[in-house]
Short mmCIF file of C-alpha atoms in Angstrom, two decimals:
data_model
loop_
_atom_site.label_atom_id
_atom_site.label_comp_id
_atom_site.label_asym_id
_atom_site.label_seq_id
_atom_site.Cartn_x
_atom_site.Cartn_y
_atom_site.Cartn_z
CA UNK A 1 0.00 0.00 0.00
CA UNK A 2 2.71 2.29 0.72
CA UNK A 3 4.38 1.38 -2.14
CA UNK A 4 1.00 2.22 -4.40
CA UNK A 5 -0.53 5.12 -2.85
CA UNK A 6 2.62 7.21 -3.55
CA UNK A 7 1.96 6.23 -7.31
CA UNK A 8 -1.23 7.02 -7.35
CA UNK A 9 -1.21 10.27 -6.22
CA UNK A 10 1.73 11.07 -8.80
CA UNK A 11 -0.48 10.59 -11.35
CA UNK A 12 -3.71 11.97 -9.85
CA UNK A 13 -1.41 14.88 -8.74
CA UNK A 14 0.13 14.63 -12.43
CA UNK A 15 -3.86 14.15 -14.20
CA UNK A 16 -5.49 17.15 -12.05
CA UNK A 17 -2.79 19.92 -13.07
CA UNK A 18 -3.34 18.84 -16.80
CA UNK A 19 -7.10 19.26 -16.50
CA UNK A 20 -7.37 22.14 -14.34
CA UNK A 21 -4.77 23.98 -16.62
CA UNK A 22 -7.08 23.50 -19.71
CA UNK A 23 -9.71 23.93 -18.17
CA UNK A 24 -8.52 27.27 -16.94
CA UNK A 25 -7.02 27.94 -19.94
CA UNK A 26 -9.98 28.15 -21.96
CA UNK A 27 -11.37 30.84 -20.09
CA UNK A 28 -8.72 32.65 -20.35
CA UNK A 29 -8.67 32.68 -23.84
CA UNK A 30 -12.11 33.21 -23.80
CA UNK A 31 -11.96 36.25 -21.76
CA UNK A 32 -9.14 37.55 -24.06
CA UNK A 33 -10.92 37.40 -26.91
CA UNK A 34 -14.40 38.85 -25.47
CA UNK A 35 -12.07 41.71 -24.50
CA UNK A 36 -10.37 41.66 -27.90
CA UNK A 37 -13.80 41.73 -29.78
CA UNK A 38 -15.78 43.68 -27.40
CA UNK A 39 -12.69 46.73 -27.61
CA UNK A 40 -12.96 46.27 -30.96
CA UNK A 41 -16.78 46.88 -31.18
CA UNK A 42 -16.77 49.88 -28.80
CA UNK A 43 -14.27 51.65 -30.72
CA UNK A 44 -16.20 51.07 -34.03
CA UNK A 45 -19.57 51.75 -31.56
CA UNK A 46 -17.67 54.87 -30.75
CA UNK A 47 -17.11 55.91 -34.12
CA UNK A 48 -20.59 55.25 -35.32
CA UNK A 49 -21.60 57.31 -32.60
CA UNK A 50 -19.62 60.51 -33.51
CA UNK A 51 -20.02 59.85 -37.05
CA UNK A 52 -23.70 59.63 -36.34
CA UNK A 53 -23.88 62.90 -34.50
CA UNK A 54 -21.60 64.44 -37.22
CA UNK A 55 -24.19 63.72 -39.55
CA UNK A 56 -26.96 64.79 -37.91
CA UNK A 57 -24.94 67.90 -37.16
CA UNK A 58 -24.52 68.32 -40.64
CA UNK A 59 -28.44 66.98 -41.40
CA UNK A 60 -29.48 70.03 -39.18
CA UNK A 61 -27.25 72.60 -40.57
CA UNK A 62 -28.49 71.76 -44.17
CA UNK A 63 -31.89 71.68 -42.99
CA UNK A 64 -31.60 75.24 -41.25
CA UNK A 65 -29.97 76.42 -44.44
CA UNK A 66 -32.57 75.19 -46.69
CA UNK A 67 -35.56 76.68 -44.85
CA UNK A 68 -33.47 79.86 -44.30
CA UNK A 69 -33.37 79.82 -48.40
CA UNK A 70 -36.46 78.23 -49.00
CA UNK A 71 -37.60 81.48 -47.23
CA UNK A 72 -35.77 84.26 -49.25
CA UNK A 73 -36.30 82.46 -52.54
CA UNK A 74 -39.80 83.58 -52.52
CA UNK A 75 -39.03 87.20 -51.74
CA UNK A 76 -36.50 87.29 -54.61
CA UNK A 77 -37.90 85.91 -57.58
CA UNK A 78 -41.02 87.86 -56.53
CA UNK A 79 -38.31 91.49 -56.72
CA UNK A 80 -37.42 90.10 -60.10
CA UNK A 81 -40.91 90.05 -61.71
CA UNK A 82 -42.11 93.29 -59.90
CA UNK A 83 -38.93 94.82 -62.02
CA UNK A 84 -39.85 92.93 -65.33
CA UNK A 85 -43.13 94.34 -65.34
CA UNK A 86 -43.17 97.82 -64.36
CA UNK A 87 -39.61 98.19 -66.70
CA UNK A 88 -40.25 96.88 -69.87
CA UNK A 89 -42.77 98.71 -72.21
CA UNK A 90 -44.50 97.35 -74.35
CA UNK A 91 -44.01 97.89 -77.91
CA UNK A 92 -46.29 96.96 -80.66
CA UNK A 93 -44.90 94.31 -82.94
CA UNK A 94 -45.85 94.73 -87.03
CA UNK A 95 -46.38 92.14 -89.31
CA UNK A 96 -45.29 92.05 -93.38
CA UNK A 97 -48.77 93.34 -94.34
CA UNK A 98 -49.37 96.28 -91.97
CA UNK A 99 -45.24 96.97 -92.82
CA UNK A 100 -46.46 97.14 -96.74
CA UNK A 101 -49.79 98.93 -96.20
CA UNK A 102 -48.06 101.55 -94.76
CA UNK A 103 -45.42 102.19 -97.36
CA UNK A 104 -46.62 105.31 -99.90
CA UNK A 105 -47.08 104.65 -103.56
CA UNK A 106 -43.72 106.84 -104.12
CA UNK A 107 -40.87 107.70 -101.83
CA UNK A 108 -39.93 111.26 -100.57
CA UNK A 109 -36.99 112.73 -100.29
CA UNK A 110 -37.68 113.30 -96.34
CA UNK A 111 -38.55 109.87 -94.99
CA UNK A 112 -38.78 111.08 -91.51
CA UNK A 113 -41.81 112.85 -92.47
CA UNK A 114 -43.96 109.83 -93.85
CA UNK A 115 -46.20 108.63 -91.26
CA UNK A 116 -44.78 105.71 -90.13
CA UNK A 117 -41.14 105.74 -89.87
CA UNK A 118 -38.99 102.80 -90.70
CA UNK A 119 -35.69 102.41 -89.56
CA UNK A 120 -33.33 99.62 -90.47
CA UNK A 121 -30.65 99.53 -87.63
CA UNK A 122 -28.67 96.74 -89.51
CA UNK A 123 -24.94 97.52 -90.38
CA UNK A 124 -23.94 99.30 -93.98
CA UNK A 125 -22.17 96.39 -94.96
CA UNK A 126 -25.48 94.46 -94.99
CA UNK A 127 -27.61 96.59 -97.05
CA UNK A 128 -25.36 96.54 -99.62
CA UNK A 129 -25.68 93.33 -99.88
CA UNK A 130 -29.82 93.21 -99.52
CA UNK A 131 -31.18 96.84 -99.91
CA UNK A 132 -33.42 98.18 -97.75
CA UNK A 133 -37.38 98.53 -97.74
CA UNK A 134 -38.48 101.80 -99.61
CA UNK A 135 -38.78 105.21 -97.78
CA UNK A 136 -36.31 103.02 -94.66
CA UNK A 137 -33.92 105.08 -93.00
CA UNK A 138 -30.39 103.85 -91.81
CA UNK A 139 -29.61 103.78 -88.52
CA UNK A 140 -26.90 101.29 -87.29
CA UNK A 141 -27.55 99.64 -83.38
CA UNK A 142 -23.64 98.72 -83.29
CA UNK A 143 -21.67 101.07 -84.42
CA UNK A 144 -24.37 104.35 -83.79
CA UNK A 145 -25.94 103.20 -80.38
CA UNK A 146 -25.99 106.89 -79.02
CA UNK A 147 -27.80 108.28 -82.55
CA UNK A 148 -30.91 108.47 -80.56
CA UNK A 149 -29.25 110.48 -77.86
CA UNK A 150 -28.15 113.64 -80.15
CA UNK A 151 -29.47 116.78 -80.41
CA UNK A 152 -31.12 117.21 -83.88
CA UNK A 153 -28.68 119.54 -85.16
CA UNK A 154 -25.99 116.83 -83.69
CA UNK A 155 -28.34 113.82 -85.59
CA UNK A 156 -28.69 115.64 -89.35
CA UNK A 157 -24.93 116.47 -89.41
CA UNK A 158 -24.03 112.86 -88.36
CA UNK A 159 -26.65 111.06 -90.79
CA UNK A 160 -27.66 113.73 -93.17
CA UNK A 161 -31.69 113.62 -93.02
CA UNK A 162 -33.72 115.01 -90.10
CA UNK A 163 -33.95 112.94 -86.43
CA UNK A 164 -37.67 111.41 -85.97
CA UNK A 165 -38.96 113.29 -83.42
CA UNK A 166 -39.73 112.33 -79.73
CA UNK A 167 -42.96 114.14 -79.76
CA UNK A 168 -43.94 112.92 -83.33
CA UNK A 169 -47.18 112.14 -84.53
CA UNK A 170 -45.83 109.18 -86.51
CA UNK A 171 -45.63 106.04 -85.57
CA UNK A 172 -41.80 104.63 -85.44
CA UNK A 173 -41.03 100.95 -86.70
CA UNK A 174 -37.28 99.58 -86.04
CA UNK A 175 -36.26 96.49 -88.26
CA UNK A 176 -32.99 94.59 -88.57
CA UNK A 177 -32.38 90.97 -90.33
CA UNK A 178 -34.43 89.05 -87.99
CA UNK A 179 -35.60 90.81 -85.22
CA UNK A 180 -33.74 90.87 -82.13
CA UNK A 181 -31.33 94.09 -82.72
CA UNK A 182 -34.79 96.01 -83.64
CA UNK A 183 -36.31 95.01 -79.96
CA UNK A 184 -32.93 96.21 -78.69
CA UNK A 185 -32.89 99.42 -80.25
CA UNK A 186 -36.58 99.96 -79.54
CA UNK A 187 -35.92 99.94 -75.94
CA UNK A 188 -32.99 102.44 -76.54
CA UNK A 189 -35.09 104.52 -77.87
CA UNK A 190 -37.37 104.18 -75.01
CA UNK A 191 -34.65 105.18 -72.68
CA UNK A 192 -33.90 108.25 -74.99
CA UNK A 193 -37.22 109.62 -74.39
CA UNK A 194 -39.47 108.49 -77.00
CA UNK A 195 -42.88 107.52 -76.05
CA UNK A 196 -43.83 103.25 -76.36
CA UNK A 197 -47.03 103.72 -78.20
CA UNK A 198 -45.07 105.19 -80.89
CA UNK A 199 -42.88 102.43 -81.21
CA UNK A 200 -43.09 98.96 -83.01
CA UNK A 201 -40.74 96.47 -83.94
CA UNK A 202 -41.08 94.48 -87.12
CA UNK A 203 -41.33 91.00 -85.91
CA UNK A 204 -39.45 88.75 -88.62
CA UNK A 205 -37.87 91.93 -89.72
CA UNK A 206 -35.75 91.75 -92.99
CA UNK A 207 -36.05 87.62 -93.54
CA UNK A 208 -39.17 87.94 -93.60
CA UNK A 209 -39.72 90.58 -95.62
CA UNK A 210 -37.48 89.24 -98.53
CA UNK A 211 -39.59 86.18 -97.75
CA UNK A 212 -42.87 87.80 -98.98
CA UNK A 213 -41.20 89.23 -101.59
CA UNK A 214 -41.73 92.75 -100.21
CA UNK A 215 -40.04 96.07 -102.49
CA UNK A 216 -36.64 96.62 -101.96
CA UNK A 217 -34.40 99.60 -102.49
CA UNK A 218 -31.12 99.85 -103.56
CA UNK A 219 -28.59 101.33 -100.77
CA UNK A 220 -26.70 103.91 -101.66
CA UNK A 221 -25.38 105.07 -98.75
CA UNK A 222 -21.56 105.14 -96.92
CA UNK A 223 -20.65 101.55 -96.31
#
């Protein structure tokens, strides 16, 4: 017995450290890793949670911008067509066959007399190449833009025919080659004093005169 026990407990003593140690050992490892994966997860947590609140920092900012805008936007575009409507008269636009029922049977030697007053504002260069309607006068919108803004005296030596008048009876019709430079200069005239109800613009202007085969003139003018 003596000679057994001693052996027995060796490798009880020998069996229990082995088991103890991996069954402590798991644990252990256990624990480790919870702590590995659980640091891991409230760092991301962390930065979820700032990123979050960065967001909805951001979320709040754009959403106090946009009803600060949203608020404004109203008042502006409201400015804008209070402007458009009380600043921009409005001008009568002519069509081929009031332009041709107005011309006379003849042309005068003073168009600026005749009761409706035509007035090509396209470049020299360009009615050389077209002519003009009959009884037209020349005024050029690029190169003349003040013509409208001299004194008479200053108008007939520049042009050599009498300025229409602001206060004239006659009814003034600006034409170009399609349209657009004769709306500009009939606001310019506008700003230089001449009244809108006396003003037109020939809408289709030149093309679409030559289109219906309207009378032409030669020009014989300065280039």
């Amino acid at each position: 017995m003596v000679s057994v026990l001693p052996s027995a407990i060796r490798r009880s003593a020998l069996a229990i450290p082995q088991s103890f140690v991996a069954g402590a050992a798991r644990p252990t490892i256990l624990a480790a890793s919870i702590l590995q994966r659980g640091g891991k997860l409230s760092a991301t947590s962390r930065g979820l949670s700032l990123l979050s609140r960065v967001q909805n920092g951001r979320a709040i900012r754009n959403s106090q911008s946009s009803r600060v805008q949203g608020w404004r936007a109203p008042k502006i575009q409201t400015q804008v067509r209070w402007n458009s409507d009380e600043s921009e008269p409005r001008l009568r636009y002519w069509k081929f066959e009031e332009i041709n029922a107005a011309l006379p049977s003849e042309s005068t030697d003073s168009p600026s007399h005749s009761p409706v007053i035509l007035v090509d504002v396209r470049e020299p260069v360009e009615l050389t190449g077209t002519g003009i309607i009959p009884t037209a006068i020349s005024i050029p919108l690029a190169s003349q833009p003040d013509a409208l803004y001299l004194t008479n005296d200053e108008f007939e030596t520049r042009f050599g025919f009498p300025k229409p008048q602001v206060d004239g009876e006659g009814k003034i019709v600006f034409y170009c080659k399609a349209g657009v430079r004769a709306e500009a200069a009939a606001q310019l005239a506008v700003q230089a004093g001449y009244d809108p109800e006396t003003l037109g613009v020939y809408y289709g202007s030149w093309l679409d005169w030559a289109k219906n085969g309207g009378r032409v003139e030669r020009w014989e003018g300065d280039d």
